[in-house]
XYZ file of N, CA and C in Angstrom:
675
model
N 35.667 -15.928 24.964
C 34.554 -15.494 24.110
C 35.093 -14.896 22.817
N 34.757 -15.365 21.441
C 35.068 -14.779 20.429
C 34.089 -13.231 20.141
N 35.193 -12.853 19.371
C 33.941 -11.617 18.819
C 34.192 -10.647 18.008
N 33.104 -10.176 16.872
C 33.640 -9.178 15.975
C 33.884 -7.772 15.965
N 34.636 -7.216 15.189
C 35.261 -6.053 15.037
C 35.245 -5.753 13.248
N 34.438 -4.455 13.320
C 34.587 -3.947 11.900
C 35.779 -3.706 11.208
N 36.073 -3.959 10.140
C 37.392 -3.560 9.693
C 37.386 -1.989 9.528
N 38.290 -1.407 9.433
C 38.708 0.205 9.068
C 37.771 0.312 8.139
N 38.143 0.112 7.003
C 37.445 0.610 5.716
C 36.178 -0.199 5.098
N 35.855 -1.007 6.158
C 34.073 -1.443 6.375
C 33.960 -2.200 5.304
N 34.806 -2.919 4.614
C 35.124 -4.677 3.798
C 34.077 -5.387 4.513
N 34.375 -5.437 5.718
C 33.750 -6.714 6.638
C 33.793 -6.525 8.064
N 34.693 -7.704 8.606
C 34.945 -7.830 10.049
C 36.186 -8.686 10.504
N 36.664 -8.252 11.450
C 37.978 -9.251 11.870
C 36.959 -10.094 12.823
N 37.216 -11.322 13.054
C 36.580 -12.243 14.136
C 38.000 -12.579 14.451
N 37.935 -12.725 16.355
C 38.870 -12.307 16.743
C 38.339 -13.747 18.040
N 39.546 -14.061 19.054
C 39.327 -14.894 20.435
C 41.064 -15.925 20.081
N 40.533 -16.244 21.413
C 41.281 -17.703 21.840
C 41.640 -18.689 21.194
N 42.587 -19.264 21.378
C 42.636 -20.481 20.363
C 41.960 -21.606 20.855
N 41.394 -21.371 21.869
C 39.835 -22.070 22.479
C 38.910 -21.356 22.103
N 38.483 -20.093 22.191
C 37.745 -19.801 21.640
C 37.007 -20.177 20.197
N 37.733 -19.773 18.880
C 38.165 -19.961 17.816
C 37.844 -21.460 17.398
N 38.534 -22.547 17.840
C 38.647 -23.945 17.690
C 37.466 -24.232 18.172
N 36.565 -23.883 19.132
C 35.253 -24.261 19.740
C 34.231 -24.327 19.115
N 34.535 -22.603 18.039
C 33.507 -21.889 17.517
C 33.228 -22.834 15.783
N 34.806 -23.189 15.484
C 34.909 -24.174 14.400
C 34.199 -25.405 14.551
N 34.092 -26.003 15.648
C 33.797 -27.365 16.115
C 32.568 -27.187 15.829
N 31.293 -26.238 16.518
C 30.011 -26.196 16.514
C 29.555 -26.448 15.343
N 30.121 -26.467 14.056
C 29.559 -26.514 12.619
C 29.925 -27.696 12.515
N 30.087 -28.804 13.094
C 30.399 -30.408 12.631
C 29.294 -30.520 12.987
N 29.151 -31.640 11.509
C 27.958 -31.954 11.667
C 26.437 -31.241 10.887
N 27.126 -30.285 10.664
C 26.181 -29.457 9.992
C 26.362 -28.991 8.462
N 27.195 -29.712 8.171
C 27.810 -29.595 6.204
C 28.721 -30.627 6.381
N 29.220 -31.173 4.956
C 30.193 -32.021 4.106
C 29.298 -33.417 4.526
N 28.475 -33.140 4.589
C 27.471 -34.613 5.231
C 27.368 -35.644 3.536
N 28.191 -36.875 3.532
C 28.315 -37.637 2.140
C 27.029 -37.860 1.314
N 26.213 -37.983 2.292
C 24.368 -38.290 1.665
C 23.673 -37.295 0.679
N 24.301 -35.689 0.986
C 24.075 -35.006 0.010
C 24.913 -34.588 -0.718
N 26.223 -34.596 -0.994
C 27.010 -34.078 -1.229
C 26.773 -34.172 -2.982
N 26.176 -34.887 -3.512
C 25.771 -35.167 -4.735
C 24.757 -33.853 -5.283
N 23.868 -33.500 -4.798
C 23.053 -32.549 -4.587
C 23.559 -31.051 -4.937
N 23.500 -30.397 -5.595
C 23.705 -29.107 -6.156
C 23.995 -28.327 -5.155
N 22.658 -28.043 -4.291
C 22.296 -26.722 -3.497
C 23.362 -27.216 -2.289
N 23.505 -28.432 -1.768
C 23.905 -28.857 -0.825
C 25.797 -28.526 -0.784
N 25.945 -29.122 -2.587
C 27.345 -28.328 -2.405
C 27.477 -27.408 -2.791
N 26.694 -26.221 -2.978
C 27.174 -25.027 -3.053
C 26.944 -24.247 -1.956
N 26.177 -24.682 -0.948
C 26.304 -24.589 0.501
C 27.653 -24.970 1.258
N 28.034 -25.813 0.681
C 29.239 -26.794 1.846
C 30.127 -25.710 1.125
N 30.445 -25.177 -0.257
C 31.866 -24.805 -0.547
C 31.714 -23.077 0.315
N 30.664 -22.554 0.253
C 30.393 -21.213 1.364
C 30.986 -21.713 2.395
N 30.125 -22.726 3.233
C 30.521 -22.843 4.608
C 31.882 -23.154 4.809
N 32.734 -24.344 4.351
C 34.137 -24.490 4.064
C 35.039 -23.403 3.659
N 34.340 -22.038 3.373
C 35.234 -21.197 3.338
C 35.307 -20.374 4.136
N 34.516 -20.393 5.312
C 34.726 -19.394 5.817
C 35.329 -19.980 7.180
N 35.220 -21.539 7.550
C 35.710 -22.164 8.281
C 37.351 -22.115 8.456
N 37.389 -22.391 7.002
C 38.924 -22.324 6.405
C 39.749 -21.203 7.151
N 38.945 -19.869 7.163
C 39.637 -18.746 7.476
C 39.703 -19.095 8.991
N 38.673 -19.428 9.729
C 38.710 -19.693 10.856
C 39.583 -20.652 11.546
N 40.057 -22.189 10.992
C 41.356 -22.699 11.254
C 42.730 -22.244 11.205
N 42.399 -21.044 10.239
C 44.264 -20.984 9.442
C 44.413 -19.911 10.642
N 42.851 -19.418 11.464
C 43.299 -18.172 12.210
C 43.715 -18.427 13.464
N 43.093 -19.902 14.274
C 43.640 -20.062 15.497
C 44.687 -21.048 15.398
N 45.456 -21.202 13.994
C 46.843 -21.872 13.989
C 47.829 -21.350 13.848
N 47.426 -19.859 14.047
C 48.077 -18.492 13.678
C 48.741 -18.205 12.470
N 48.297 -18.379 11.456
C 48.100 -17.936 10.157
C 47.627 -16.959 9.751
N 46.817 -16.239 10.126
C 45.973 -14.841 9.819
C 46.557 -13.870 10.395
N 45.808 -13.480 11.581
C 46.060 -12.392 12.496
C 46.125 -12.354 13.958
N 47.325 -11.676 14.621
C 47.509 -12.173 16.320
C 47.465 -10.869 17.000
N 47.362 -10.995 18.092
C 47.833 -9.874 19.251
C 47.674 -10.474 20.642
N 48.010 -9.933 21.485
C 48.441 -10.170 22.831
C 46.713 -9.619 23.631
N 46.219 -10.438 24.153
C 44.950 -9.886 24.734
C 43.511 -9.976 24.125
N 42.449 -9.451 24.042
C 41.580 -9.615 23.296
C 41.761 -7.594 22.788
N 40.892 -6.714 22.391
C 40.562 -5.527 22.706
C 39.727 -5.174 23.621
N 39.121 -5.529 24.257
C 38.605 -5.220 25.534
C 39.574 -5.352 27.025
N 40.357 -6.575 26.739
C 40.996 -6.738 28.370
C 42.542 -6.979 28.238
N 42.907 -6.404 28.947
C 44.502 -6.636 28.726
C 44.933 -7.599 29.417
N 45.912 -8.288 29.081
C 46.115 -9.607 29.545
C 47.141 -10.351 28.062
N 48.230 -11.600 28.743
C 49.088 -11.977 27.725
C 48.413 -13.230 27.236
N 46.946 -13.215 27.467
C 46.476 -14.461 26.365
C 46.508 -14.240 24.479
N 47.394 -14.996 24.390
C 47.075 -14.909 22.636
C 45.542 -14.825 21.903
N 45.277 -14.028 21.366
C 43.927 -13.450 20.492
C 44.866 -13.606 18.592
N 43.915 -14.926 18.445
C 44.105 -14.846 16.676
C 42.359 -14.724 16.170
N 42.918 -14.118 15.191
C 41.460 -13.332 14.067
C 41.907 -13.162 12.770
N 41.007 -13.303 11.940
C 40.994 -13.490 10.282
C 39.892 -12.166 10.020
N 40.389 -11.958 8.900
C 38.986 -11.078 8.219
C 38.547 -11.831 7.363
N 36.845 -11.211 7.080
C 35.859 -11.729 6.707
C 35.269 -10.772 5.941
N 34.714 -10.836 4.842
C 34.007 -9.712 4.323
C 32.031 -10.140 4.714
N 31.665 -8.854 5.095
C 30.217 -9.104 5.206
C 29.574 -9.913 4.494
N 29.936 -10.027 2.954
C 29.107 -10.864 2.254
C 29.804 -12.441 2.312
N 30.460 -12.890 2.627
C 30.939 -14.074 3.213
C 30.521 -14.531 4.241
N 30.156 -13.725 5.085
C 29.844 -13.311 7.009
C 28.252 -14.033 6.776
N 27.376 -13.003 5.804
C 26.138 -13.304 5.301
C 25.591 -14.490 4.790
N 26.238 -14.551 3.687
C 25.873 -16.202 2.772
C 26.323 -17.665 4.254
N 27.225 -17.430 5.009
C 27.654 -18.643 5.761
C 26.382 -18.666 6.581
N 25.904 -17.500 7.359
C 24.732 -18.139 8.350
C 23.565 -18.263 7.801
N 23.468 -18.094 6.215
C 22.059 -18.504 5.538
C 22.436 -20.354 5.205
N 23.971 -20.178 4.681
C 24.087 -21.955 4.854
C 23.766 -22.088 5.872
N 24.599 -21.702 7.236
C 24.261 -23.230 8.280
C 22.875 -23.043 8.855
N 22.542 -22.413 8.658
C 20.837 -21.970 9.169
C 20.102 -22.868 8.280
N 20.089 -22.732 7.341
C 19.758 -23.645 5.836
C 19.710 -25.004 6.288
N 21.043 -25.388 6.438
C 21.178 -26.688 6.858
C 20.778 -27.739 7.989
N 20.235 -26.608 9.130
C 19.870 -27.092 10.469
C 18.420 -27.525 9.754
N 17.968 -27.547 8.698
C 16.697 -28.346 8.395
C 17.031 -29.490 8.123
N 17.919 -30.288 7.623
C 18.000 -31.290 7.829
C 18.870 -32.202 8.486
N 20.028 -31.133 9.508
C 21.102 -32.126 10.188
C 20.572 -31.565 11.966
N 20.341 -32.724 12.879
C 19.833 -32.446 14.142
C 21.126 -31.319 14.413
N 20.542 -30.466 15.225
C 21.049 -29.729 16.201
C 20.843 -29.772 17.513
N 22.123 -29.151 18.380
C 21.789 -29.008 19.408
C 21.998 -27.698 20.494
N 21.607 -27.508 21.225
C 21.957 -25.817 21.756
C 23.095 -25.508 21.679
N 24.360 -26.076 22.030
C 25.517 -26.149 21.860
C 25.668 -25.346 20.037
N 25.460 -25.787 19.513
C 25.307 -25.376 18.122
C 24.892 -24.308 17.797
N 23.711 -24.367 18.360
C 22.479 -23.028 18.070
C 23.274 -21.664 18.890
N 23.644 -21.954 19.682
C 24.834 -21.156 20.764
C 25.347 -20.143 20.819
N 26.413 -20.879 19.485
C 27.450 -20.446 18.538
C 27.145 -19.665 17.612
N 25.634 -20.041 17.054
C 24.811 -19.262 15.703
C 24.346 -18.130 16.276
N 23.601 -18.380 17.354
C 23.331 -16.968 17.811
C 24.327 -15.793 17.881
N 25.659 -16.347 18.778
C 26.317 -15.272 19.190
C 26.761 -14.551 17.835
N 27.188 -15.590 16.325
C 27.477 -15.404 15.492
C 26.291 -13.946 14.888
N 25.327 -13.679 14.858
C 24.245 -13.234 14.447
C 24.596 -11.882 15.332
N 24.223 -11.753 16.864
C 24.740 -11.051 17.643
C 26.024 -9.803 17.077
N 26.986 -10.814 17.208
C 28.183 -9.824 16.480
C 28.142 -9.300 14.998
N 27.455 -9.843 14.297
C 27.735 -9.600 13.105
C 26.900 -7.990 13.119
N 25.635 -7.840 13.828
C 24.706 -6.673 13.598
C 25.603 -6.060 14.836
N 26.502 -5.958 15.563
C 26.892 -5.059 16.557
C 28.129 -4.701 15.707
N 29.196 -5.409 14.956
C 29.951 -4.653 13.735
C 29.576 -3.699 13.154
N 28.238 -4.243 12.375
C 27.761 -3.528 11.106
C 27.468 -1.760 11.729
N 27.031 -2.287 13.248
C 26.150 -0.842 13.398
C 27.452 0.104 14.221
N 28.626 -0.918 14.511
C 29.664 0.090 15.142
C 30.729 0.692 13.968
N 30.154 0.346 12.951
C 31.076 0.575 11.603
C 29.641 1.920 10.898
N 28.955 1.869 10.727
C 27.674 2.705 10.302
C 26.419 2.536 10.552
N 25.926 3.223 11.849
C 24.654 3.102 12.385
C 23.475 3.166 11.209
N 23.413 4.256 9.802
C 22.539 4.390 9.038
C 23.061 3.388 8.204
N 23.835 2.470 7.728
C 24.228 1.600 6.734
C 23.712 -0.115 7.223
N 23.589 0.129 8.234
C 23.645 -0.961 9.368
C 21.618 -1.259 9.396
N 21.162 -0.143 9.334
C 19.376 -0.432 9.353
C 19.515 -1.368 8.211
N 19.234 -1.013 7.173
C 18.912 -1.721 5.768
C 19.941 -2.792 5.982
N 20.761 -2.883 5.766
C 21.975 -4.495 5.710
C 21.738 -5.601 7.305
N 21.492 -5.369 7.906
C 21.196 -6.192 9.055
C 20.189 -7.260 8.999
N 19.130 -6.636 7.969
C 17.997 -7.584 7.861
C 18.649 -8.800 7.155
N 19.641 -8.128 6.425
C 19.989 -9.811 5.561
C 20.778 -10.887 6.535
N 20.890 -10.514 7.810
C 21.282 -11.368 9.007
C 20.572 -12.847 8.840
N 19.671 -12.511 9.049
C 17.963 -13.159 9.246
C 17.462 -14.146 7.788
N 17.014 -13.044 7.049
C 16.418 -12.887 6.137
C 17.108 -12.480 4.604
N 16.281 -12.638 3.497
C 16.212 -12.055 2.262
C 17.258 -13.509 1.161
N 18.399 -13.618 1.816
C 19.187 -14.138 0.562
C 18.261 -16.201 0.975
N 17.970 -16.821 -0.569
C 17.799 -17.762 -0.929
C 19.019 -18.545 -0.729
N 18.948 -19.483 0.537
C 19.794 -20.019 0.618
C 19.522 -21.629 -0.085
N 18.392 -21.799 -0.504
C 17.937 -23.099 -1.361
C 18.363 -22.936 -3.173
N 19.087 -21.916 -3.597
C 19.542 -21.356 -4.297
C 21.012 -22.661 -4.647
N 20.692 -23.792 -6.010
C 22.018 -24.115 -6.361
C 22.819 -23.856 -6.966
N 22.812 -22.654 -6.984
C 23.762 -21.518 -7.423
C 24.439 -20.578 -6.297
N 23.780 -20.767 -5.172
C 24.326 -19.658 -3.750
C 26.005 -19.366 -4.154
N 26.880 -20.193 -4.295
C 27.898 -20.125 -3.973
C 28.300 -18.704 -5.090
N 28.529 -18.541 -6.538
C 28.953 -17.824 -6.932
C 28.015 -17.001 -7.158
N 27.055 -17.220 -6.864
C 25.803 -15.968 -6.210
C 26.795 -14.778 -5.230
N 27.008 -15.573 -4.408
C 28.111 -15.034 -3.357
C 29.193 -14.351 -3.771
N 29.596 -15.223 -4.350
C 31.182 -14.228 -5.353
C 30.968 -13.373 -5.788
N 29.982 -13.350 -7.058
C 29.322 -12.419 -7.725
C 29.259 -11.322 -6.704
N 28.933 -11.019 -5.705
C 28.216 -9.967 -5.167
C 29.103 -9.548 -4.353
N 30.326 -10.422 -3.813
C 31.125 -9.965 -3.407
C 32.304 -9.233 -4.065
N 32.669 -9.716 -5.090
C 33.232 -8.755 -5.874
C 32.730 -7.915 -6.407
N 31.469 -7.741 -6.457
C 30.512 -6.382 -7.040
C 30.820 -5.376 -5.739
N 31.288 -5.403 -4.547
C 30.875 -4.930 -3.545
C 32.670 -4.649 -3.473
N 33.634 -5.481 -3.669
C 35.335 -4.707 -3.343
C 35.286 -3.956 -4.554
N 34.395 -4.004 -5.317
C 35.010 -3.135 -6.392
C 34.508 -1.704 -6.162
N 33.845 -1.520 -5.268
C 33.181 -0.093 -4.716
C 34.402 0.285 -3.993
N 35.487 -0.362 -3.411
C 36.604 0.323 -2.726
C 36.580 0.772 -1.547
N 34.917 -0.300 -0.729
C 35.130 0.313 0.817
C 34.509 2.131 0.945
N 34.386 1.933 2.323
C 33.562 3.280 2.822
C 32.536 2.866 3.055
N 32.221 4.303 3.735
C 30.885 4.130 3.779
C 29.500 4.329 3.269
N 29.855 5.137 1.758
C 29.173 5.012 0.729
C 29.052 3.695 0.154
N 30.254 2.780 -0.461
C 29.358 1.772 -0.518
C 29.334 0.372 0.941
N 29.503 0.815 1.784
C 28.388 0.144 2.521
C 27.005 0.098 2.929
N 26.892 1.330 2.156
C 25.506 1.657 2.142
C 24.872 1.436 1.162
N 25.703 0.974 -0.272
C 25.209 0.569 -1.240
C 24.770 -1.371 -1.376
N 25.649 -1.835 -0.299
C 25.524 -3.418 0.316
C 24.164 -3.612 -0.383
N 23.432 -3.529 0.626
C 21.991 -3.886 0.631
C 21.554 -3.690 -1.232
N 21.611 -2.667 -1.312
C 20.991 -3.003 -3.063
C 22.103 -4.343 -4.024
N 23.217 -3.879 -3.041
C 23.665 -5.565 -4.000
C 23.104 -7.192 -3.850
N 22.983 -6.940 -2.488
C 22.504 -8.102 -2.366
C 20.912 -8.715 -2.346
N 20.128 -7.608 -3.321
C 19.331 -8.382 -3.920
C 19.041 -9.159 -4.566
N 20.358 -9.259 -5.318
C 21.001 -10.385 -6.393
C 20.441 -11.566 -5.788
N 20.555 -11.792 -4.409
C 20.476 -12.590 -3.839
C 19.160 -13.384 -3.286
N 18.352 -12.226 -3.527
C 16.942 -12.597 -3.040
C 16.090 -13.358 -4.015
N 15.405 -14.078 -3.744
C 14.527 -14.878 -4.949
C 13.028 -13.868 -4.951
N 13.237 -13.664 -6.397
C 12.216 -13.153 -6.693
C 12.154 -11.571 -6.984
N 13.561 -11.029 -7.146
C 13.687 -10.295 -7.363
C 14.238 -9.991 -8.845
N 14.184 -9.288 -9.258
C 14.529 -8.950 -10.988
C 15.750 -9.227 -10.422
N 16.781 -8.592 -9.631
C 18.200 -9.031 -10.339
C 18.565 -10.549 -10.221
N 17.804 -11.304 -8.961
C 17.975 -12.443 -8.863
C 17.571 -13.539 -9.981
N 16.713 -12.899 -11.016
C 15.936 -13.671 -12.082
C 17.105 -13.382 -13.268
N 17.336 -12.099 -13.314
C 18.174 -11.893 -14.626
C 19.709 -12.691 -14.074
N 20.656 -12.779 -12.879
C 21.896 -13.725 -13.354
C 21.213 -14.711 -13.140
N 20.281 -15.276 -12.679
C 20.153 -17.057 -12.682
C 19.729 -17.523 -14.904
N 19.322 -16.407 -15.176
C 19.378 -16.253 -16.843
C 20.388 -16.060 -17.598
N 21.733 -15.380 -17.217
C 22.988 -15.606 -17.238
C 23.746 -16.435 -17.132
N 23.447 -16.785 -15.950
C 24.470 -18.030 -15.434
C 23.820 -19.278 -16.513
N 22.918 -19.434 -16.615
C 22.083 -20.870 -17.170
C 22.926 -20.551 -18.815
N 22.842 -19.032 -19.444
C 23.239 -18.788 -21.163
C 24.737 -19.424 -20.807
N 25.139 -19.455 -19.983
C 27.092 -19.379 -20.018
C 26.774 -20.734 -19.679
N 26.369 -21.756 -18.890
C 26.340 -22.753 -18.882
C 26.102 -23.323 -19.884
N 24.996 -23.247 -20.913
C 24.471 -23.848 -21.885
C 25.586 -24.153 -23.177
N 26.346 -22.540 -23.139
C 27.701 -22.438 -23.751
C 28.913 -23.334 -23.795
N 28.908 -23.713 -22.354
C 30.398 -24.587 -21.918
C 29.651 -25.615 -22.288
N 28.264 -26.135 -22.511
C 27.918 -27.694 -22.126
C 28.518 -28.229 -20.521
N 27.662 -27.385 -19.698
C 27.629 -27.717 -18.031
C 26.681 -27.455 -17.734
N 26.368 -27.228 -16.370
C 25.058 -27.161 -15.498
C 25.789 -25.312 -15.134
N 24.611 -24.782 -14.443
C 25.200 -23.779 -14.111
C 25.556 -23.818 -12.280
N 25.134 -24.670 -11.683
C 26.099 -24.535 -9.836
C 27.162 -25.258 -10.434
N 27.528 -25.526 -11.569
C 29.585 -25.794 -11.687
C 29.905 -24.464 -12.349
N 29.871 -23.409 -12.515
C 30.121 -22.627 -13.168
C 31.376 -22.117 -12.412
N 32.695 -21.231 -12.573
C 33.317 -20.724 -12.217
C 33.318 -19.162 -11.979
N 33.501 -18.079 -11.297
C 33.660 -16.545 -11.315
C 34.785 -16.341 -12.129
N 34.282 -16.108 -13.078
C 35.575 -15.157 -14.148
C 36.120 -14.192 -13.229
N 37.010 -13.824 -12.429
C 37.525 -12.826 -11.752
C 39.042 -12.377 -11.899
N 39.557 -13.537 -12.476
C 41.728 -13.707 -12.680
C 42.269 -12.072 -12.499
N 41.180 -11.009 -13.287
C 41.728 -9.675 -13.525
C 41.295 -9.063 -12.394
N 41.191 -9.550 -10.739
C 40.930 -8.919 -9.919
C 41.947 -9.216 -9.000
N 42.489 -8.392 -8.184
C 43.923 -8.693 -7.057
C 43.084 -9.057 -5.962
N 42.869 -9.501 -5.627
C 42.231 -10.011 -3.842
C 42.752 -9.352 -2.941
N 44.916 -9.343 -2.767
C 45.324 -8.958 -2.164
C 45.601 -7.699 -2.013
N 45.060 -7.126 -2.802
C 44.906 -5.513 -2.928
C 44.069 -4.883 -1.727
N 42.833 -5.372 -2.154
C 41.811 -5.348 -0.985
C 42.000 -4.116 0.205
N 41.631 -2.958 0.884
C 41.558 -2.614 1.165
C 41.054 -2.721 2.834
N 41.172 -3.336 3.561
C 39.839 -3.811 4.311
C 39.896 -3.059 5.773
């Protein structure tokens, strides 16, 4: 059984299991993005480059690339446990893609399974990392961010680097939730960057879901998590 764990300084979450576990949990999303029929489609790839990234972390983790230990944290035992970190807002935007996407690629329980448990852990992190930070941010489990949005992807960035640049804690994890209104349709901040993004597009002569995150002057690996 895979499963999450808050990081220290409340970035995100380590997702953690088996290299059955892990590889299983990867598998359940075939089928459900990089589908060629849309791939032309805006919203569709700025869905697939979310979901592909967080997958990504999830291969490099049960090929042991990320992070290992001996056991899971619950049971002792010499089964290998690999896990990657994830930041919440990565954690977030992926199950509004594949949720998104189960409207138009069949599913099957097997699938749905995986999404659940995914959903499951993510609100048992949030609330074992900050029970009062955890009310308000949980709803965006579910709900709130526009995942029909062909812009989602650096929607995502955007807000995720709005959110390492708070430096962790639990002040701003409690500030989460007002960031990610950005995200919601229909909200002033969600109206003012989709008015941004479109001026900087108009600028380059592009569309704005090709746009890039100006970020170069940010360390990633600094990160705190």
């Amino acid at each position: 059984m895979f499963y999450l764990l808050s990081t220290k300084n409340g970035i995100g979450f380590e997702l953690w299991g088996s290299y059955e576990d892990l590889s299983s949990l990867y598998d359940s999303f075939d089928g459900l993005w990089n589908n060629e029929e849309y791939l032309h489609k805006p919203d569709f790839k700025s869905r697939d480059s979310i979901i592909g990234s967080m997958l990504y972390e999830i291969r490099k983790a049960f090929q042991g690339n990320r992070l290992e230990r001996e056991g899971s944290h619950f049971h002792l035992n010499s089964t290998p446990y690999f896990g990657c970190q994830i930041s919440w807002v990565d954690g977030l935007f992926f199950l509004h893609a594949i949720r998104y996407n189960t409207r138009y690629f069949q599913t099957n329980k097997f699938q749905l399974a995986y999404l659940l448990q995914l959903e499951f852990w993510l609100e048992k992190a949030m609330y074992s990392y900050d029970p009062v930070g955890a009310v308000n941010l949980s709803h965006y489990i579910t709900s709130g961010i526009d995942a029909s949005n062909e812009c989602l992807y650096i929607y995502m960035r955007r807000i995720n680097l709005d959110y390492f640049l708070l430096n962790g804690g639990k002040k701003a994890f409690r500030q989460l939730p007002k960031l990610l209104k950005k995200a919601c349709f229909g909200t002033v901040e969600y109206s003012a960057y989709k008015v941004e993004l479109k001026k900087e597009a108009k600028k380059l002569n592009t569309i704005a879901s090709d746009l890039e995150l100006d970020d170069d002057n940010f360390d990633y690996d600094s990160v705190k998590w």
